[in-house]
mmCIF file of C-alpha atoms in Angstrom:
data_model
loop_
_atom_site.group_PDB
_atom_site.id
_atom_site.type_symbol
_atom_site.label_atom_id
_atom_site.label_comp_id
_atom_site.label_asym_id
_atom_site.label_seq_id
_atom_site.Cartn_x
_atom_site.Cartn_y
_atom_site.Cartn_z
ATOM 1 C CA MET Z 67 0.000 0.000 0.000
ATOM 2 C CA ALA Z 68 2.796 2.465 0.928
ATOM 3 C CA LYS Z 69 4.615 1.763 -2.328
ATOM 4 C CA ASN Z 70 1.498 2.483 -4.391
ATOM 5 C CA LEU Z 71 1.030 5.825 -2.632
ATOM 6 C CA THR Z 72 4.662 6.691 -3.302
ATOM 7 C CA SER Z 73 4.252 5.927 -7.007
ATOM 8 C CA ARG Z 74 1.241 8.196 -7.250
ATOM 9 C CA VAL Z 75 3.114 11.054 -5.564
ATOM 10 C CA ARG Z 76 6.025 10.624 -7.980
ATOM 11 C CA LYS Z 77 3.706 10.669 -10.967
ATOM 12 C CA LEU Z 78 1.968 13.828 -9.770
ATOM 13 C CA PHE Z 79 5.155 15.765 -9.168
ATOM 14 C CA ARG Z 80 7.594 14.197 -11.660
ATOM 15 C CA ASN Z 81 7.827 17.462 -13.684
ATOM 16 C CA MET Z 82 8.311 19.704 -10.629
ATOM 17 C CA SER Z 83 12.050 19.231 -10.316
ATOM 18 C CA ASN Z 84 12.655 22.937 -9.699
ATOM 19 C CA ASP Z 85 9.815 23.345 -7.253
ATOM 20 C CA PRO Z 86 10.731 24.250 -3.637
ATOM 21 C CA THR Z 87 8.480 21.528 -2.439
ATOM 22 C CA LYS Z 88 10.743 18.853 -3.971
ATOM 23 C CA ASP Z 89 12.759 18.469 -0.801
ATOM 24 C CA ILE Z 90 9.599 18.114 1.222
ATOM 25 C CA LEU Z 91 8.264 15.453 -1.153
ATOM 26 C CA ASP Z 92 11.545 13.527 -1.063
ATOM 27 C CA GLU Z 93 11.427 13.506 2.710
ATOM 28 C CA GLN Z 94 7.831 12.331 2.681
ATOM 29 C CA GLU Z 95 8.739 9.584 0.188
ATOM 30 C CA ASN Z 96 11.565 8.323 2.390
ATOM 31 C CA ASN Z 97 9.282 8.297 5.424
ATOM 32 C CA LEU Z 98 6.619 6.371 3.517
ATOM 33 C CA GLN Z 99 9.155 3.809 2.296
ATOM 34 C CA GLN Z 100 10.488 3.312 5.820
ATOM 35 C CA GLU Z 101 6.976 2.879 7.226
ATOM 36 C CA GLY Z 102 6.142 0.366 4.477
ATOM 37 C CA THR Z 103 9.263 -1.661 5.222
ATOM 38 C CA GLU Z 104 8.493 -1.722 8.944
ATOM 39 C CA GLN Z 105 4.890 -2.765 8.277
ATOM 40 C CA GLU Z 106 5.984 -5.655 6.016
ATOM 41 C CA ALA Z 107 8.483 -6.847 8.617
ATOM 42 C CA THR Z 108 5.770 -6.768 11.281
ATOM 43 C CA GLU Z 109 3.338 -8.737 9.076
ATOM 44 C CA ASN Z 110 5.980 -11.362 8.224
ATOM 45 C CA ALA Z 111 6.901 -11.809 11.881
ATOM 46 C CA ALA Z 112 3.242 -12.198 12.851
ATOM 47 C CA SER Z 113 2.604 -14.784 10.130
ATOM 48 C CA SER Z 114 5.643 -16.871 11.126
ATOM 49 C CA GLU Z 115 4.546 -17.205 14.748
ATOM 50 C CA GLU Z 116 2.381 -20.207 15.755
ATOM 51 C CA ILE Z 117 -1.006 -19.125 16.994
ATOM 52 C CA PRO Z 118 -1.866 -21.284 20.010
ATOM 53 C CA VAL Z 119 -5.130 -23.236 19.724
ATOM 54 C CA GLU Z 120 -7.788 -21.581 21.839
ATOM 55 C CA GLY Z 121 -5.171 -19.540 23.603
ATOM 56 C CA LEU Z 122 -3.266 -22.590 24.936
ATOM 57 C CA PRO Z 123 0.532 -22.788 24.701
ATOM 58 C CA ALA Z 124 2.058 -25.121 22.102
ATOM 59 C CA PRO Z 125 2.846 -28.645 23.431
ATOM 60 C CA THR Z 126 6.407 -29.283 24.466
ATOM 61 C CA GLU Z 127 8.579 -32.046 23.003
ATOM 62 C CA ALA Z 128 8.140 -34.172 26.138
ATOM 63 C CA GLU Z 129 4.353 -33.855 25.925
ATOM 64 C CA LYS Z 130 4.447 -34.960 22.278
ATOM 65 C CA TRP Z 131 6.465 -38.066 23.195
ATOM 66 C CA GLN Z 132 4.098 -38.854 26.065
ATOM 67 C CA LYS Z 133 1.093 -38.634 23.755
ATOM 68 C CA GLU Z 134 2.765 -40.866 21.174
ATOM 69 C CA ALA Z 135 3.661 -43.409 23.886
ATOM 70 C CA ALA Z 136 0.050 -43.404 25.105
ATOM 71 C CA ASP Z 137 -1.184 -44.018 21.552
ATOM 72 C CA TRP Z 138 1.181 -46.977 21.084
ATOM 73 C CA LYS Z 139 0.142 -48.402 24.457
ATOM 74 C CA ASP Z 140 -3.518 -48.188 23.475
ATOM 75 C CA LYS Z 141 -2.820 -49.968 20.169
ATOM 76 C CA TYR Z 142 -0.847 -52.676 21.992
ATOM 77 C CA MET Z 143 -3.611 -53.286 24.531
ATOM 78 C CA ARG Z 144 -6.216 -53.570 21.773
ATOM 79 C CA LEU Z 145 -4.036 -55.997 19.816
ATOM 80 C CA TYR Z 146 -3.336 -58.081 22.932
ATOM 81 C CA ALA Z 147 -7.059 -58.256 23.734
ATOM 82 C CA GLU Z 148 -7.833 -59.421 20.186
ATOM 83 C CA PHE Z 149 -5.122 -62.092 20.339
ATOM 84 C CA ASP Z 150 -6.310 -63.310 23.751
ATOM 85 C CA ASN Z 151 -9.867 -63.636 22.430
ATOM 86 C CA PHE Z 152 -8.564 -65.536 19.392
ATOM 87 C CA ARG Z 153 -6.555 -67.907 21.620
ATOM 88 C CA LYS Z 154 -9.542 -68.649 23.849
ATOM 89 C CA ARG Z 155 -11.769 -69.197 20.835
ATOM 90 C CA SER Z 156 -9.219 -71.576 19.265
ATOM 91 C CA VAL Z 157 -8.921 -73.621 22.467
ATOM 92 C CA LYS Z 158 -12.707 -73.916 22.704
ATOM 93 C CA GLU Z 159 -13.043 -74.931 19.053
ATOM 94 C CA LYS Z 160 -10.313 -77.570 19.474
ATOM 95 C CA SER Z 161 -12.030 -78.937 22.570
ATOM 96 C CA ASP Z 162 -15.357 -79.081 20.727
ATOM 97 C CA ILE Z 163 -13.755 -80.948 17.811
ATOM 98 C CA LEU Z 164 -12.189 -83.539 20.135
ATOM 99 C CA SER Z 165 -15.463 -83.998 21.997
ATOM 100 C CA THR Z 166 -17.397 -84.431 18.758
ATOM 101 C CA ALA Z 167 -14.827 -86.903 17.390
ATOM 102 C CA SER Z 168 -14.948 -88.965 20.594
ATOM 103 C CA ALA Z 169 -18.741 -88.973 20.501
ATOM 104 C CA ASN Z 170 -18.728 -90.235 16.899
ATOM 105 C CA VAL Z 171 -16.349 -93.100 17.727
ATOM 106 C CA ILE Z 172 -18.359 -94.160 20.770
ATOM 107 C CA LYS Z 173 -21.584 -93.990 18.770
ATOM 108 C CA GLU Z 174 -20.212 -96.412 16.168
ATOM 109 C CA LEU Z 175 -18.997 -98.822 18.874
ATOM 110 C CA LEU Z 176 -22.359 -99.009 20.641
ATOM 111 C CA PRO Z 177 -23.719 -101.696 18.272
ATOM 112 C CA VAL Z 178 -20.760 -103.904 19.235
ATOM 113 C CA LEU Z 179 -21.559 -103.371 22.898
ATOM 114 C CA ASP Z 180 -25.168 -104.333 22.186
ATOM 115 C CA ASP Z 181 -23.966 -107.572 20.570
ATOM 116 C CA PHE Z 182 -21.851 -108.376 23.641
ATOM 117 C CA ASP Z 183 -24.851 -107.778 25.905
ATOM 118 C CA ARG Z 184 -27.041 -110.107 23.833
ATOM 119 C CA ALA Z 185 -24.323 -112.759 23.669
ATOM 120 C CA THR Z 186 -23.741 -112.631 27.403
ATOM 121 C CA LYS Z 187 -27.460 -113.034 28.050
ATOM 122 C CA ALA Z 188 -27.706 -115.923 25.559
ATOM 123 C CA ASN Z 189 -24.733 -117.725 27.113
ATOM 124 C CA GLU Z 190 -26.616 -118.075 30.389
ATOM 125 C CA THR Z 191 -28.806 -120.803 28.859
ATOM 126 C CA ALA Z 192 -26.639 -121.883 25.904
ATOM 127 C CA GLU Z 193 -25.704 -125.551 25.615
ATOM 128 C CA ASP Z 194 -24.064 -125.496 22.178
ATOM 129 C CA ILE Z 195 -20.461 -124.399 22.781
ATOM 130 C CA GLN Z 196 -19.737 -124.191 19.071
ATOM 131 C CA ALA Z 197 -22.530 -121.651 18.555
ATOM 132 C CA VAL Z 198 -21.157 -119.571 21.416
ATOM 133 C CA LYS Z 199 -17.696 -119.563 19.836
ATOM 134 C CA GLU Z 200 -19.051 -118.553 16.459
ATOM 135 C CA GLY Z 201 -21.069 -115.764 18.049
ATOM 136 C CA PHE Z 202 -17.999 -114.286 19.728
ATOM 137 C CA VAL Z 203 -16.025 -114.529 16.478
ATOM 138 C CA LEU Z 204 -18.726 -112.555 14.698
ATOM 139 C CA ILE Z 205 -18.705 -109.890 17.391
ATOM 140 C CA HIS Z 206 -14.906 -109.673 17.271
ATOM 141 C CA ASN Z 207 -14.941 -109.230 13.497
ATOM 142 C CA LYS Z 208 -17.587 -106.532 13.738
ATOM 143 C CA PHE Z 209 -15.598 -104.680 16.374
ATOM 144 C CA ASN Z 210 -12.379 -104.986 14.354
ATOM 145 C CA ASN Z 211 -14.064 -103.702 11.177
ATOM 146 C CA SER Z 212 -15.393 -100.667 13.059
ATOM 147 C CA LEU Z 213 -11.876 -99.788 14.213
ATOM 148 C CA VAL Z 214 -10.353 -100.363 10.775
ATOM 149 C CA ALA Z 215 -12.940 -97.989 9.318
ATOM 150 C CA LYS Z 216 -11.574 -95.328 11.692
ATOM 151 C CA GLY Z 217 -8.013 -95.808 10.365
ATOM 152 C CA LEU Z 218 -6.720 -98.406 12.855
ATOM 153 C CA LYS Z 219 -4.264 -100.995 11.488
ATOM 154 C CA PRO Z 220 -2.312 -103.755 13.275
ATOM 155 C CA ILE Z 221 1.480 -103.786 13.024
ATOM 156 C CA ASN Z 222 2.902 -106.964 11.522
ATOM 157 C CA ALA Z 223 5.829 -107.914 13.712
ATOM 158 C CA THR Z 224 6.545 -111.658 13.738
ATOM 159 C CA GLY Z 225 9.363 -112.550 11.318
ATOM 160 C CA GLN Z 226 10.115 -108.895 10.579
ATOM 161 C CA VAL Z 227 13.468 -107.171 11.124
ATOM 162 C CA PHE Z 228 13.471 -105.451 14.497
ATOM 163 C CA ASP Z 229 12.520 -101.787 13.961
ATOM 164 C CA THR Z 230 12.480 -99.341 16.863
ATOM 165 C CA ASP Z 231 9.944 -97.215 14.968
ATOM 166 C CA PHE Z 232 7.338 -99.976 15.406
ATOM 167 C CA HIS Z 233 8.674 -102.521 17.893
ATOM 168 C CA GLU Z 234 9.531 -102.511 21.586
ATOM 169 C CA ALA Z 235 11.981 -105.253 22.582
ATOM 170 C CA ILE Z 236 11.035 -107.043 25.786
ATOM 171 C CA THR Z 237 13.769 -109.671 25.729
ATOM 172 C CA GLN Z 238 16.198 -111.538 23.483
ATOM 173 C CA ILE Z 239 16.529 -115.297 22.979
ATOM 174 C CA PRO Z 240 18.777 -117.468 20.845
ATOM 175 C CA ALA Z 241 17.427 -117.421 17.303
ATOM 176 C CA PRO Z 242 15.865 -120.719 16.209
ATOM 177 C CA SER Z 243 17.629 -120.282 12.847
ATOM 178 C CA ASP Z 244 20.168 -118.003 11.250
ATOM 179 C CA GLU Z 245 17.407 -116.320 9.237
ATOM 180 C CA LEU Z 246 15.723 -115.071 12.455
ATOM 181 C CA LYS Z 247 18.801 -113.406 13.897
ATOM 182 C CA GLY Z 248 18.014 -109.762 14.509
ATOM 183 C CA LYS Z 249 14.360 -110.392 13.731
ATOM 184 C CA VAL Z 250 11.179 -110.662 15.772
ATOM 185 C CA VAL Z 251 10.765 -114.235 16.985
ATOM 186 C CA ASP Z 252 7.590 -113.753 18.991
ATOM 187 C CA GLU Z 253 4.985 -111.068 19.611
ATOM 188 C CA LEU Z 254 3.789 -110.616 23.183
ATOM 189 C CA GLU Z 255 1.436 -107.695 22.543
ATOM 190 C CA LYS Z 256 0.178 -106.492 19.170
ATOM 191 C CA GLY Z 257 0.921 -102.922 18.146
ATOM 192 C CA TYR Z 258 -1.320 -100.583 16.177
ATOM 193 C CA THR Z 259 -1.176 -97.495 13.979
ATOM 194 C CA LEU Z 260 -3.928 -94.919 13.580
ATOM 195 C CA ASN Z 261 -3.867 -93.139 10.225
ATOM 196 C CA ASP Z 262 -0.269 -94.393 9.755
ATOM 197 C CA LYS Z 263 0.846 -93.037 13.151
ATOM 198 C CA VAL Z 264 1.969 -95.491 15.830
ATOM 199 C CA ILE Z 265 -0.323 -95.358 18.842
ATOM 200 C CA ARG Z 266 1.060 -98.529 20.465
ATOM 201 C CA PHE Z 267 4.352 -100.304 19.814
ATOM 202 C CA SER Z 268 4.449 -104.060 19.357
ATOM 203 C CA LYS Z 269 6.063 -105.771 22.354
ATOM 204 C CA VAL Z 270 8.307 -108.415 20.876
ATOM 205 C CA VAL Z 271 11.020 -111.006 21.524
ATOM 206 C CA ILE Z 272 14.140 -110.702 19.354
ATOM 207 C CA GLY Z 273 16.328 -113.556 18.106
ATOM 208 C CA GLN Z 274 20.070 -113.250 18.528
#
């Protein structure tokens, strides 16, 4: 604004070089220029200063770090709570799956139990021993087939090379022949795998 006023004054009196008022105009021009410079400096200084929000002082560096730490703590607590809920939910789901699986196995074995109950009741008055034997063989086969359907398989041990992955040596005896040295001579307790995973080792006698 001051510069515009100065330009107008110069334009008005540019041809009055010999006028006595020239010195006065020059002095006024210098004063106006000085005032304009001071006003610009004041405006620049005011614009560079931070205006506090609602009259409050600007936060210090320590307060900024404290706020950031509080934010990170809040995020951590939320994340921990979510993970804890996920862990509890996973444990419950796993427990439910095991319970359901156990219930399904028991449900399929109940018919075998029913057969044993009927056979036991029939044996109280049975006189034909052969019929009793055949009845128990049928029940055994039914029970075995139910377990095989669930992935159970017996481990073949007798005559096989001793393998610690499937066999548990109970004792050693002289081998009846050279071919049985280092092999399973007798099986004391049958071993089983469930879905190709050993759940019970075969207890065997090894020839030496």
